[in-house]
GROMACS .gro file of C-alpha atoms in nm:
model
  443
    1MET     CA    1   0.282  13.006  18.296
    2THR     CA    2   0.097  12.676  18.262
    3SER     CA    3   0.165  12.422  18.531
    4PRO     CA    4   0.280  12.082  18.406
    5HIS     CA    5   0.071  11.888  18.655
    6ASN     CA    6  -0.267  11.741  18.556
    7ASP     CA    7  -0.586  11.932  18.622
    8CYS     CA    8  -0.746  11.653  18.824
    9GLU     CA    9  -0.451  11.609  19.057
   10PRO     CA   10  -0.470  11.770  19.403
   11GLN     CA   11  -0.496  12.135  19.321
   12GLY     CA   12  -0.240  12.294  19.547
   13HIS     CA   13  -0.084  12.512  19.275
   14GLN     CA   14  -0.240  12.798  19.088
   15HIS     CA   15  -0.189  12.816  18.716
   16ALA     CA   16  -0.346  12.978  18.415
   17HIS     CA   17  -0.487  12.785  18.122
   18SER     CA   18  -0.787  12.869  17.909
   19HIS     CA   19  -0.936  12.520  17.941
   20SER     CA   20  -0.765  12.370  18.243
   21HIS     CA   21  -1.027  12.442  18.508
   22GLY     CA   22  -0.763  12.456  18.778
   23PRO     CA   23  -0.812  12.615  19.117
   24ALA     CA   24  -1.051  12.907  19.107
   25ALA     CA   25  -1.052  13.202  19.338
   26PRO     CA   26  -1.253  13.134  19.653
   27VAL     CA   27  -1.602  13.276  19.640
   28SER     CA   28  -1.786  13.456  19.915
   29GLY     CA   29  -2.059  13.298  20.119
   30HIS     CA   30  -2.313  13.534  19.963
   31LEU     CA   31  -2.229  13.421  19.610
   32ARG     CA   32  -2.237  13.058  19.712
   33LYS     CA   33  -2.588  13.114  19.845
   34VAL     CA   34  -2.700  13.285  19.524
   35ILE     CA   35  -2.562  13.004  19.306
   36ALA     CA   36  -2.714  12.741  19.534
   37ALA     CA   37  -3.052  12.918  19.521
   38VAL     CA   38  -3.053  12.863  19.144
   39LEU     CA   39  -2.899  12.519  19.116
   40ILE     CA   40  -3.049  12.334  19.414
   41PRO     CA   41  -3.410  12.372  19.294
   42PHE     CA   42  -3.301  12.272  18.943
   43ALA     CA   43  -3.115  11.965  19.069
   44ALA     CA   44  -3.413  11.875  19.291
   45ALA     CA   45  -3.649  11.907  18.992
   46VAL     CA   46  -3.422  11.676  18.789
   47VAL     CA   47  -3.421  11.415  19.067
   48VAL     CA   48  -3.800  11.436  19.104
   49GLY     CA   49  -3.835  11.402  18.727
   50LEU     CA   50  -3.613  11.094  18.724
   51VAL     CA   51  -3.818  10.934  19.002
   52VAL     CA   52  -4.158  11.017  18.853
   53LEU     CA   53  -4.071  10.924  18.494
   54TRP     CA   54  -3.843  10.629  18.568
   55PRO     CA   55  -3.963  10.362  18.323
   56GLY     CA   56  -3.838  10.043  18.485
   57GLY     CA   57  -3.732   9.900  18.149
   58ALA     CA   58  -3.855   9.907  17.790
   59PRO     CA   59  -4.206   9.770  17.726
   60ALA     CA   60  -4.231   9.423  17.578
   61HIS     CA   61  -4.374   9.373  17.230
   62GLU     CA   62  -4.411   9.102  16.971
   63ARG     CA   63  -4.129   9.120  16.718
   64THR     CA   64  -4.228   9.213  16.364
   65GLY     CA   65  -3.921   9.063  16.196
   66VAL     CA   66  -3.863   9.391  16.011
   67GLY     CA   67  -3.539   9.592  16.019
   68PHE     CA   68  -3.384   9.608  16.365
   69ASP     CA   69  -3.696   9.446  16.515
   70ARG     CA   70  -3.578   9.093  16.442
   71GLN     CA   71  -3.456   8.808  16.654
   72THR     CA   72  -3.084   8.772  16.600
   73GLN     CA   73  -2.820   8.515  16.684
   74GLN     CA   74  -2.445   8.495  16.633
   75GLY     CA   75  -2.287   8.284  16.363
   76LYS     CA   76  -1.959   8.198  16.194
   77VAL     CA   77  -1.872   8.128  15.831
   78VAL     CA   78  -1.707   7.784  15.832
   79ASN     CA   79  -1.661   7.738  15.457
   80VAL     CA   80  -1.694   7.937  15.136
   81GLY     CA   81  -1.713   7.789  14.787
   82LYS     CA   82  -1.816   7.895  14.439
   83VAL     CA   83  -2.132   7.795  14.257
   84ASP     CA   84  -2.281   7.892  13.922
   85CYS     CA   85  -2.552   8.149  13.992
   86LYS     CA   86  -2.787   7.996  13.736
   87ASP     CA   87  -2.779   7.666  13.928
   88VAL     CA   88  -2.909   7.834  14.240
   89SER     CA   89  -3.287   7.859  14.266
   90ALA     CA   90  -3.436   8.193  14.358
   91SER     CA   91  -3.557   8.053  14.690
   92GLN     CA   92  -3.202   7.980  14.797
   93ILE     CA   93  -3.071   8.331  14.741
   94PRO     CA   94  -3.095   8.529  15.066
   95VAL     CA   95  -3.259   8.866  15.070
   96SER     CA   96  -2.938   9.022  15.203
   97GLY     CA   97  -2.754   8.917  14.890
   98GLU     CA   98  -3.006   9.038  14.631
   99THR     CA   99  -2.889   9.310  14.398
  100SER     CA  100  -3.010   9.422  14.057
  101PRO     CA  101  -2.785   9.316  13.769
  102PRO     CA  102  -2.629   9.593  13.559
  103THR     CA  103  -2.841   9.717  13.270
  104GLY     CA  104  -2.812   9.492  12.966
  105GLU     CA  105  -2.661   9.196  13.156
  106PRO     CA  106  -2.848   8.872  13.225
  107ALA     CA  107  -2.961   8.806  13.580
  108THR     CA  108  -2.744   8.494  13.609
  109GLY     CA  109  -2.535   8.416  13.298
  110ASP     CA  110  -2.202   8.256  13.372
  111ARG     CA  111  -2.142   8.448  13.693
  112LEU     CA  112  -2.021   8.264  14.001
  113CYS     CA  113  -2.193   8.317  14.334
  114GLU     CA  114  -2.047   8.252  14.679
  115LYS     CA  115  -2.191   7.952  14.859
  116ALA     CA  116  -2.111   7.992  15.227
  117THR     CA  117  -2.169   7.736  15.499
  118VAL     CA  118  -2.263   7.922  15.817
  119GLU     CA  119  -2.274   7.777  16.168
  120VAL     CA  120  -2.505   7.913  16.438
  121THR     CA  121  -2.292   7.985  16.746
  122SER     CA  122  -2.556   8.107  16.993
  123GLY     CA  123  -2.910   8.028  17.100
  124GLN     CA  124  -3.096   7.699  17.118
  125ASP     CA  125  -2.986   7.599  16.767
  126LYS     CA  126  -2.615   7.638  16.845
  127GLY     CA  127  -2.411   7.411  16.618
  128ARG     CA  128  -2.667   7.405  16.338
  129THR     CA  129  -2.541   7.493  15.989
  130PHE     CA  130  -2.713   7.637  15.684
  131ILE     CA  131  -2.621   7.757  15.337
  132GLU     CA  132  -2.604   8.125  15.245
  133VAL     CA  133  -2.568   8.216  14.877
  134VAL     CA  134  -2.433   8.562  14.796
  135GLN     CA  135  -2.435   8.708  14.446
  136PRO     CA  136  -2.102   8.845  14.313
  137ASP     CA  137  -2.227   9.205  14.296
  138ALA     CA  138  -2.371   9.203  14.648
  139PRO     CA  139  -2.228   9.484  14.867
  140ARG     CA  140  -2.120   9.239  15.138
  141GLN     CA  141  -1.911   8.932  15.062
  142LEU     CA  142  -1.834   8.655  15.310
  143ARG     CA  143  -1.505   8.489  15.396
  144LYS     CA  144  -1.411   8.178  15.590
  145GLY     CA  145  -1.381   8.230  15.966
  146GLN     CA  146  -1.579   8.556  15.961
  147GLY     CA  147  -1.819   8.626  16.246
  148VAL     CA  148  -2.168   8.719  16.131
  149VAL     CA  149  -2.503   8.829  16.274
  150LEU     CA  150  -2.794   8.604  16.184
  151ALA     CA  151  -3.160   8.697  16.146
  152HIS     CA  152  -3.376   8.425  16.302
  153ALA     CA  153  -3.734   8.365  16.185
  154PRO     CA  154  -3.868   8.075  16.397
  155ASP     CA  155  -4.197   8.055  16.205
  156ALA     CA  156  -4.031   8.022  15.863
  157PRO     CA  157  -3.964   7.687  15.692
  158HIS     CA  158  -3.672   7.499  15.845
  159ASP     CA  159  -3.423   7.577  15.567
  160LEU     CA  160  -3.512   7.949  15.569
  161GLN     CA  161  -3.513   8.017  15.942
  162TYR     CA  162  -3.163   8.166  15.944
  163SER     CA  163  -2.997   8.417  15.713
  164VAL     CA  164  -2.693   8.641  15.737
  165THR     CA  165  -2.800   8.997  15.807
  166ASP     CA  166  -2.469   9.162  15.899
  167VAL     CA  167  -2.107   9.099  15.996
  168ASN     CA  168  -1.990   9.088  16.357
  169ARG     CA  169  -1.791   9.406  16.427
  170LYS     CA  170  -1.765   9.374  16.803
  171PHE     CA  171  -1.390   9.312  16.821
  172PRO     CA  172  -1.274   9.610  16.609
  173LEU     CA  173  -1.524   9.836  16.784
  174LEU     CA  174  -1.411   9.723  17.130
  175LEU     CA  175  -1.047   9.759  17.026
  176LEU     CA  176  -1.111  10.113  16.901
  177ALA     CA  177  -1.294  10.197  17.225
  178GLY     CA  178  -0.997  10.063  17.422
  179VAL     CA  179  -0.752  10.274  17.221
  180PHE     CA  180  -0.974  10.578  17.277
  181ALA     CA  181  -0.981  10.519  17.652
  182LEU     CA  182  -0.602  10.473  17.665
  183VAL     CA  183  -0.541  10.794  17.470
  184VAL     CA  184  -0.780  10.990  17.693
  185VAL     CA  185  -0.617  10.861  18.012
  186ALA     CA  186  -0.262  10.899  17.879
  187VAL     CA  187  -0.316  11.262  17.784
  188GLY     CA  188  -0.570  11.368  18.044
  189ARG     CA  189  -0.448  11.147  18.330
  190MET     CA  190  -0.688  11.179  18.625
  191ARG     CA  191  -0.902  11.430  18.437
  192GLY     CA  192  -0.928  11.180  18.153
  193VAL     CA  193  -1.037  10.905  18.393
  194MET     CA  194  -1.311  11.128  18.530
  195ALA     CA  195  -1.420  11.216  18.176
  196LEU     CA  196  -1.458  10.845  18.095
  197VAL     CA  197  -1.658  10.793  18.415
  198ALA     CA  198  -1.886  11.084  18.321
  199LEU     CA  199  -1.924  10.939  17.969
  200ALA     CA  200  -2.028  10.601  18.109
  201LEU     CA  201  -2.281  10.759  18.346
  202SER     CA  202  -2.422  10.978  18.067
  203PHE     CA  203  -2.467  10.671  17.848
  204ALA     CA  204  -2.638  10.496  18.140
  205VAL     CA  205  -2.888  10.784  18.173
  206LEU     CA  206  -2.955  10.763  17.799
  207THR     CA  207  -3.010  10.386  17.785
  208LEU     CA  208  -3.171  10.326  18.125
  209PHE     CA  209  -3.393  10.635  18.145
  210ILE     CA  210  -3.438  10.843  17.829
  211LEU     CA  211  -3.499  10.568  17.573
  212PRO     CA  212  -3.722  10.340  17.787
  213ALA     CA  213  -3.922  10.635  17.922
  214ILE     CA  214  -4.003  10.753  17.568
  215LEU     CA  215  -4.103  10.399  17.471
  216GLN     CA  216  -4.329  10.380  17.777
  217GLY     CA  217  -4.523  10.677  17.645
  218SER     CA  218  -4.382  10.970  17.844
  219ASN     CA  219  -4.360  11.305  17.668
  220PRO     CA  220  -4.030  11.298  17.472
  221LEU     CA  221  -3.962  11.667  17.538
  222VAL     CA  222  -4.008  11.635  17.914
  223VAL     CA  223  -3.797  11.318  17.921
  224ALA     CA  224  -3.523  11.489  17.717
  225VAL     CA  225  -3.517  11.793  17.946
  226VAL     CA  226  -3.495  11.579  18.261
  227GLY     CA  227  -3.238  11.342  18.107
  228ALA     CA  228  -3.028  11.626  17.964
  229GLY     CA  229  -3.036  11.798  18.304
  230ALA     CA  230  -2.912  11.482  18.473
  231ILE     CA  231  -2.638  11.429  18.215
  232MET     CA  232  -2.532  11.794  18.242
  233LEU     CA  233  -2.503  11.785  18.621
  234ILE     CA  234  -2.323  11.450  18.622
  235ALA     CA  235  -2.078  11.530  18.343
  236LEU     CA  236  -1.984  11.883  18.445
  237TYR     CA  237  -1.943  11.827  18.817
  238ILE     CA  238  -1.757  11.497  18.779
  239CYS     CA  239  -1.520  11.637  18.517
  240HIS     CA  240  -1.464  11.984  18.662
  241GLY     CA  241  -1.540  11.960  19.030
  242LEU     CA  242  -1.807  12.101  19.261
  243THR     CA  243  -1.698  12.464  19.231
  244ALA     CA  244  -1.857  12.802  19.163
  245ARG     CA  245  -1.686  12.804  18.824
  246THR     CA  246  -1.857  12.479  18.724
  247SER     CA  247  -2.187  12.602  18.865
  248VAL     CA  248  -2.177  12.912  18.645
  249ALA     CA  249  -2.114  12.686  18.343
  250VAL     CA  250  -2.412  12.471  18.446
  251ILE     CA  251  -2.638  12.778  18.466
  252GLY     CA  252  -2.517  12.901  18.126
  253THR     CA  253  -2.580  12.559  17.973
  254LEU     CA  254  -2.927  12.544  18.128
  255ILE     CA  255  -3.025  12.885  17.986
  256SER     CA  256  -2.898  12.784  17.640
  257LEU     CA  257  -3.088  12.455  17.652
  258LEU     CA  258  -3.408  12.640  17.738
  259LEU     CA  259  -3.353  12.865  17.436
  260ILE     CA  260  -3.293  12.563  17.212
  261GLY     CA  261  -3.610  12.398  17.345
  262LEU     CA  262  -3.821  12.707  17.279
  263LEU     CA  263  -3.684  12.762  16.928
  264GLY     CA  264  -3.710  12.392  16.847
  265SER     CA  265  -4.073  12.374  16.960
  266LEU     CA  266  -4.158  12.683  16.755
  267PHE     CA  267  -3.985  12.596  16.428
  268ILE     CA  268  -4.051  12.221  16.424
  269GLY     CA  269  -4.421  12.300  16.449
  270TRP     CA  270  -4.404  12.595  16.208
  271ALA     CA  271  -4.217  12.390  15.945
  272SER     CA  272  -4.462  12.098  15.992
  273LEU     CA  273  -4.185  11.848  16.059
  274SER     CA  274  -4.339  11.514  16.154
  275GLY     CA  275  -4.015  11.345  16.263
  276ASN     CA  276  -4.123  11.036  16.066
  277THR     CA  277  -3.890  11.053  15.768
  278ASP     CA  278  -3.723  10.714  15.715
  279ASP     CA  279  -3.766  10.341  15.766
  280ASN     CA  280  -3.641  10.346  16.125
  281THR     CA  281  -3.873  10.624  16.244
  282GLY     CA  282  -4.156  10.462  16.046
  283LEU     CA  283  -4.093  10.133  16.225
  284ILE     CA  284  -4.090  10.308  16.564
  285HIS     CA  285  -4.420  10.479  16.482
  286GLY     CA  286  -4.568  10.149  16.368
  287LEU     CA  287  -4.463   9.966  16.685
  288TYR     CA  288  -4.544  10.250  16.926
  289PRO     CA  289  -4.804  10.478  16.762
  290HIS     CA  290  -4.847  10.668  17.091
  291ILE     CA  291  -4.498  10.822  17.062
  292ASP     CA  292  -4.503  11.186  16.951
  293MET     CA  293  -4.254  11.173  16.664
  294SER     CA  294  -4.218  11.553  16.636
  295GLY     CA  295  -4.153  11.562  17.011
  296LEU     CA  296  -3.894  11.289  16.959
  297LEU     CA  297  -3.725  11.507  16.698
  298LEU     CA  298  -3.713  11.799  16.943
  299ALA     CA  299  -3.575  11.571  17.213
  300GLY     CA  300  -3.297  11.470  16.974
  301VAL     CA  301  -3.213  11.834  16.906
  302ILE     CA  302  -3.180  11.907  17.280
  303ILE     CA  303  -2.969  11.601  17.360
  304GLY     CA  304  -2.754  11.646  17.049
  305SER     CA  305  -2.675  12.007  17.141
  306LEU     CA  306  -2.585  11.930  17.501
  307GLY     CA  307  -2.237  11.792  17.443
  308VAL     CA  308  -2.110  12.089  17.245
  309LEU     CA  309  -2.284  12.332  17.482
  310ASP     CA  310  -2.092  12.186  17.776
  311ASP     CA  311  -1.764  12.253  17.600
  312VAL     CA  312  -1.853  12.612  17.511
  313THR     CA  313  -1.987  12.712  17.853
  314VAL     CA  314  -1.703  12.552  18.049
  315THR     CA  315  -1.443  12.711  17.824
  316GLN     CA  316  -1.596  13.057  17.852
  317THR     CA  317  -1.635  13.034  18.229
  318SER     CA  318  -1.277  12.915  18.264
  319ALA     CA  319  -1.150  13.197  18.042
  320VAL     CA  320  -1.322  13.464  18.252
  321TRP     CA  321  -1.197  13.308  18.575
  322GLU     CA  322  -0.840  13.301  18.447
  323LEU     CA  323  -0.864  13.663  18.330
  324HIS     CA  324  -0.981  13.762  18.677
  325GLN     CA  325  -0.697  13.572  18.841
  326ALA     CA  326  -0.446  13.743  18.610
  327ASP     CA  327  -0.587  14.088  18.690
  328PRO     CA  328  -0.823  14.094  18.992
  329THR     CA  329  -0.889  14.468  18.944
  330MET     CA  330  -1.078  14.416  18.615
  331SER     CA  331  -1.442  14.523  18.630
  332ALA     CA  332  -1.730  14.305  18.514
  333LYS     CA  333  -1.750  14.506  18.190
  334GLU     CA  334  -1.380  14.462  18.121
  335LEU     CA  335  -1.398  14.090  18.197
  336TYR     CA  336  -1.695  14.051  17.965
  337ARG     CA  337  -1.521  14.233  17.679
  338ALA     CA  338  -1.206  14.024  17.716
  339GLY     CA  339  -1.401  13.701  17.751
  340ILE     CA  340  -1.626  13.768  17.454
  341ARG     CA  341  -1.322  13.820  17.231
  342ILE     CA  342  -1.216  13.466  17.318
  343GLY     CA  343  -1.573  13.349  17.266
  344ARG     CA  344  -1.594  13.485  16.914
  345ASP     CA  345  -1.310  13.258  16.804
  346HIS     CA  346  -1.485  12.968  16.973
  347ILE     CA  347  -1.814  13.048  16.800
  348ALA     CA  348  -1.656  13.040  16.454
  349SER     CA  349  -1.496  12.699  16.505
  350VAL     CA  350  -1.787  12.535  16.688
  351VAL     CA  351  -2.059  12.643  16.442
  352ASN     CA  352  -1.851  12.525  16.146
  353THR     CA  353  -1.787  12.195  16.321
  354LEU     CA  354  -2.156  12.142  16.396
  355VAL     CA  355  -2.271  12.219  16.042
  356LEU     CA  356  -2.008  11.993  15.886
  357ALA     CA  357  -2.095  11.713  16.129
  358TYR     CA  358  -2.459  11.717  16.023
  359ALA     CA  359  -2.365  11.752  15.654
  360GLY     CA  360  -2.133  11.453  15.683
  361ALA     CA  361  -2.407  11.243  15.842
  362ALA     CA  362  -2.649  11.336  15.562
  363LEU     CA  363  -2.393  11.299  15.280
  364PRO     CA  364  -2.554  10.989  15.116
  365LEU     CA  365  -2.889  11.172  15.111
  366LEU     CA  366  -2.731  11.482  14.957
  367LEU     CA  367  -2.570  11.261  14.692
  368LEU     CA  368  -2.910  11.121  14.599
  369PHE     CA  369  -3.047  11.471  14.547
  370SER     CA  370  -2.741  11.558  14.342
  371ILE     CA  371  -2.794  11.253  14.121
  372ALA     CA  372  -3.157  11.356  14.072
  373GLN     CA  373  -3.030  11.705  13.974
  374SER     CA  374  -3.273  11.868  14.214
  375SER     CA  375  -3.247  12.240  14.281
  376MET     CA  376  -3.122  12.363  14.617
  377GLY     CA  377  -3.470  12.493  14.697
  378THR     CA  378  -3.625  12.152  14.630
  379VAL     CA  379  -3.360  11.977  14.834
  380ALA     CA  380  -3.396  12.214  15.130
  381ASN     CA  381  -3.776  12.189  15.121
  382SER     CA  382  -3.784  11.810  15.147
  383GLU     CA  383  -3.861  11.697  15.501
  384LEU     CA  384  -3.547  11.484  15.531
  385VAL     CA  385  -3.318  11.780  15.460
  386ALA     CA  386  -3.539  12.041  15.628
  387GLU     CA  387  -3.522  11.835  15.947
  388GLU     CA  388  -3.141  11.848  15.943
  389ILE     CA  389  -3.143  12.220  15.860
  390VAL     CA  390  -3.371  12.299  16.152
  391ARG     CA  391  -3.170  12.074  16.382
  392THR     CA  392  -2.841  12.236  16.278
  393LEU     CA  393  -2.955  12.598  16.290
  394ILE     CA  394  -3.138  12.569  16.622
  395GLY     CA  395  -2.838  12.399  16.780
  396SER     CA  396  -2.607  12.662  16.634
  397ILE     CA  397  -2.823  12.948  16.766
  398GLY     CA  398  -2.812  12.793  17.112
  399LEU     CA  399  -2.435  12.756  17.091
  400VAL     CA  400  -2.382  13.113  16.977
  401ALA     CA  401  -2.615  13.248  17.246
  402SER     CA  402  -2.437  13.047  17.516
  403VAL     CA  403  -2.116  13.248  17.467
  404PRO     CA  404  -2.240  13.594  17.571
  405VAL     CA  405  -2.478  13.447  17.831
  406THR     CA  406  -2.212  13.239  18.005
  407THR     CA  407  -1.944  13.507  17.971
  408ALA     CA  408  -2.174  13.768  18.127
  409LEU     CA  409  -2.268  13.536  18.415
  410ALA     CA  410  -1.905  13.449  18.487
  411ALA     CA  411  -1.797  13.815  18.471
  412LEU     CA  412  -2.071  13.922  18.711
  413VAL     CA  413  -1.991  13.643  18.957
  414VAL     CA  414  -1.615  13.691  18.977
  415SER     CA  415  -1.626  14.072  18.976
  416ALA     CA  416  -1.886  14.079  19.255
  417ASP     CA  417  -1.685  13.834  19.466
  418ARG     CA  418  -1.487  14.041  19.715
  419THR     CA  419  -1.346  13.731  19.884
  420GLY     CA  420  -1.180  13.623  19.560
  421LEU     CA  421  -1.046  13.974  19.504
  422ALA     CA  422  -0.889  13.983  19.849
  423ALA     CA  423  -0.730  13.645  19.795
  424PHE     CA  424  -0.553  13.760  19.479
  425SER     CA  425  -0.481  14.125  19.551
  426GLY     CA  426  -0.428  14.121  19.927
  427ALA     CA  427  -0.123  14.186  20.137
  428PRO     CA  428   0.089  13.869  20.119
  429ALA     CA  429   0.260  13.933  19.784
  430PRO     CA  430   0.335  14.305  19.839
  431VAL     CA  431   0.465  14.240  20.192
  432ARG     CA  432   0.702  13.970  20.067
  433SER     CA  433   0.829  14.184  19.784
  434GLY     CA  434   0.868  14.482  20.019
  435ARG     CA  435   1.077  14.280  20.264
  436GLY     CA  436   1.293  14.167  19.978
  437ARG     CA  437   1.355  14.526  19.870
  438ARG     CA  438   1.446  14.631  20.227
  439ARG     CA  439   1.690  14.341  20.256
  440ARG     CA  440   1.853  14.439  19.931
  441ALA     CA  441   1.871  14.804  20.043
  442ARG     CA  442   2.048  14.710  20.368
  443SER     CA  443   2.297  14.494  20.187
   0.00000   0.00000   0.00000
């Protein structure tokens, strides 16, 4: 029967739940030493890697003014009016508002464009205003009072130094993040709080170590392995506690990540994937030609697989532990068989989720191929799609492999632990029930 109390509250009650990670059976000193012999060197290697590869910040470079590599400031639309498009000279129409007119229609005609007055609200030119003209068929229209992001080109002529490059979405994004945090805490309570802490620390590792280290020229694969190891240790132990159960999940995750790294290295090279497939990766390669783009692709595969791997390995470990607590006499083979039956259901849902997630991210690209009426073979062979196929399949193989690996490890650990067996099949319960029967017999 599942206990109603939260999993991160003081664990003084034993309860069974397939994903609750409540109190596990105590493990023997011998097993603790075996687990420590595996994890302590790994944790030490991660710490050494962090120290040796620590970048100390992203390297400075001269901005190109292209794409994301532009100086930006904040702005606000203070007024919006209408103007005949044919009265606006081509030099006044911002690049962000350019669109091709429909076939057969004149470029201007009698159409009305938006003439927005935009005020700069940050930087040394704060308070300055400029005019932004947006064509009626532009994908982004402006409205009065709207916050916008401005591209700043200091070397351009005075009237062309600022242009609207995007809208300011900070408030809705922060509001959504706040709602997410409230939902997590409301449902997960203390466990939810710890999950948010682990999320923040994982993001810190990503932004303070992984990204700057790659930009500094360190091997992307080595950086990804060290960073993923740090994230894995932080997230799992903060969320689930410093227990043997969590340690088994960490070992299972580590083995699966190694498999993903080996397969990724093999097939990314075999399929001749350069990792330089779009404007963003092209810009990165142009700014930092020393970065190994195929290594960057492999690093993305490893980091992208880590989050789902954590879920699978923790769930499988928890399932085996709960099965052992329910029946401490089960052998390692029986525990594995029962655990793998649970794992098969997990595999089906997780693989489908992963594939659909990648397909959803690549949906605009797939639509373009559909419009071009390309065959499935042609689509799959293009580097853009082949990259996603390799990423998806390698991650899925790692996820599938993590189920039997983690289940086997957990079954071996709990079945070999005689301390845990004594704790759950020892004398206290039979003695109490025996006394109760004797009292009833006397009465």
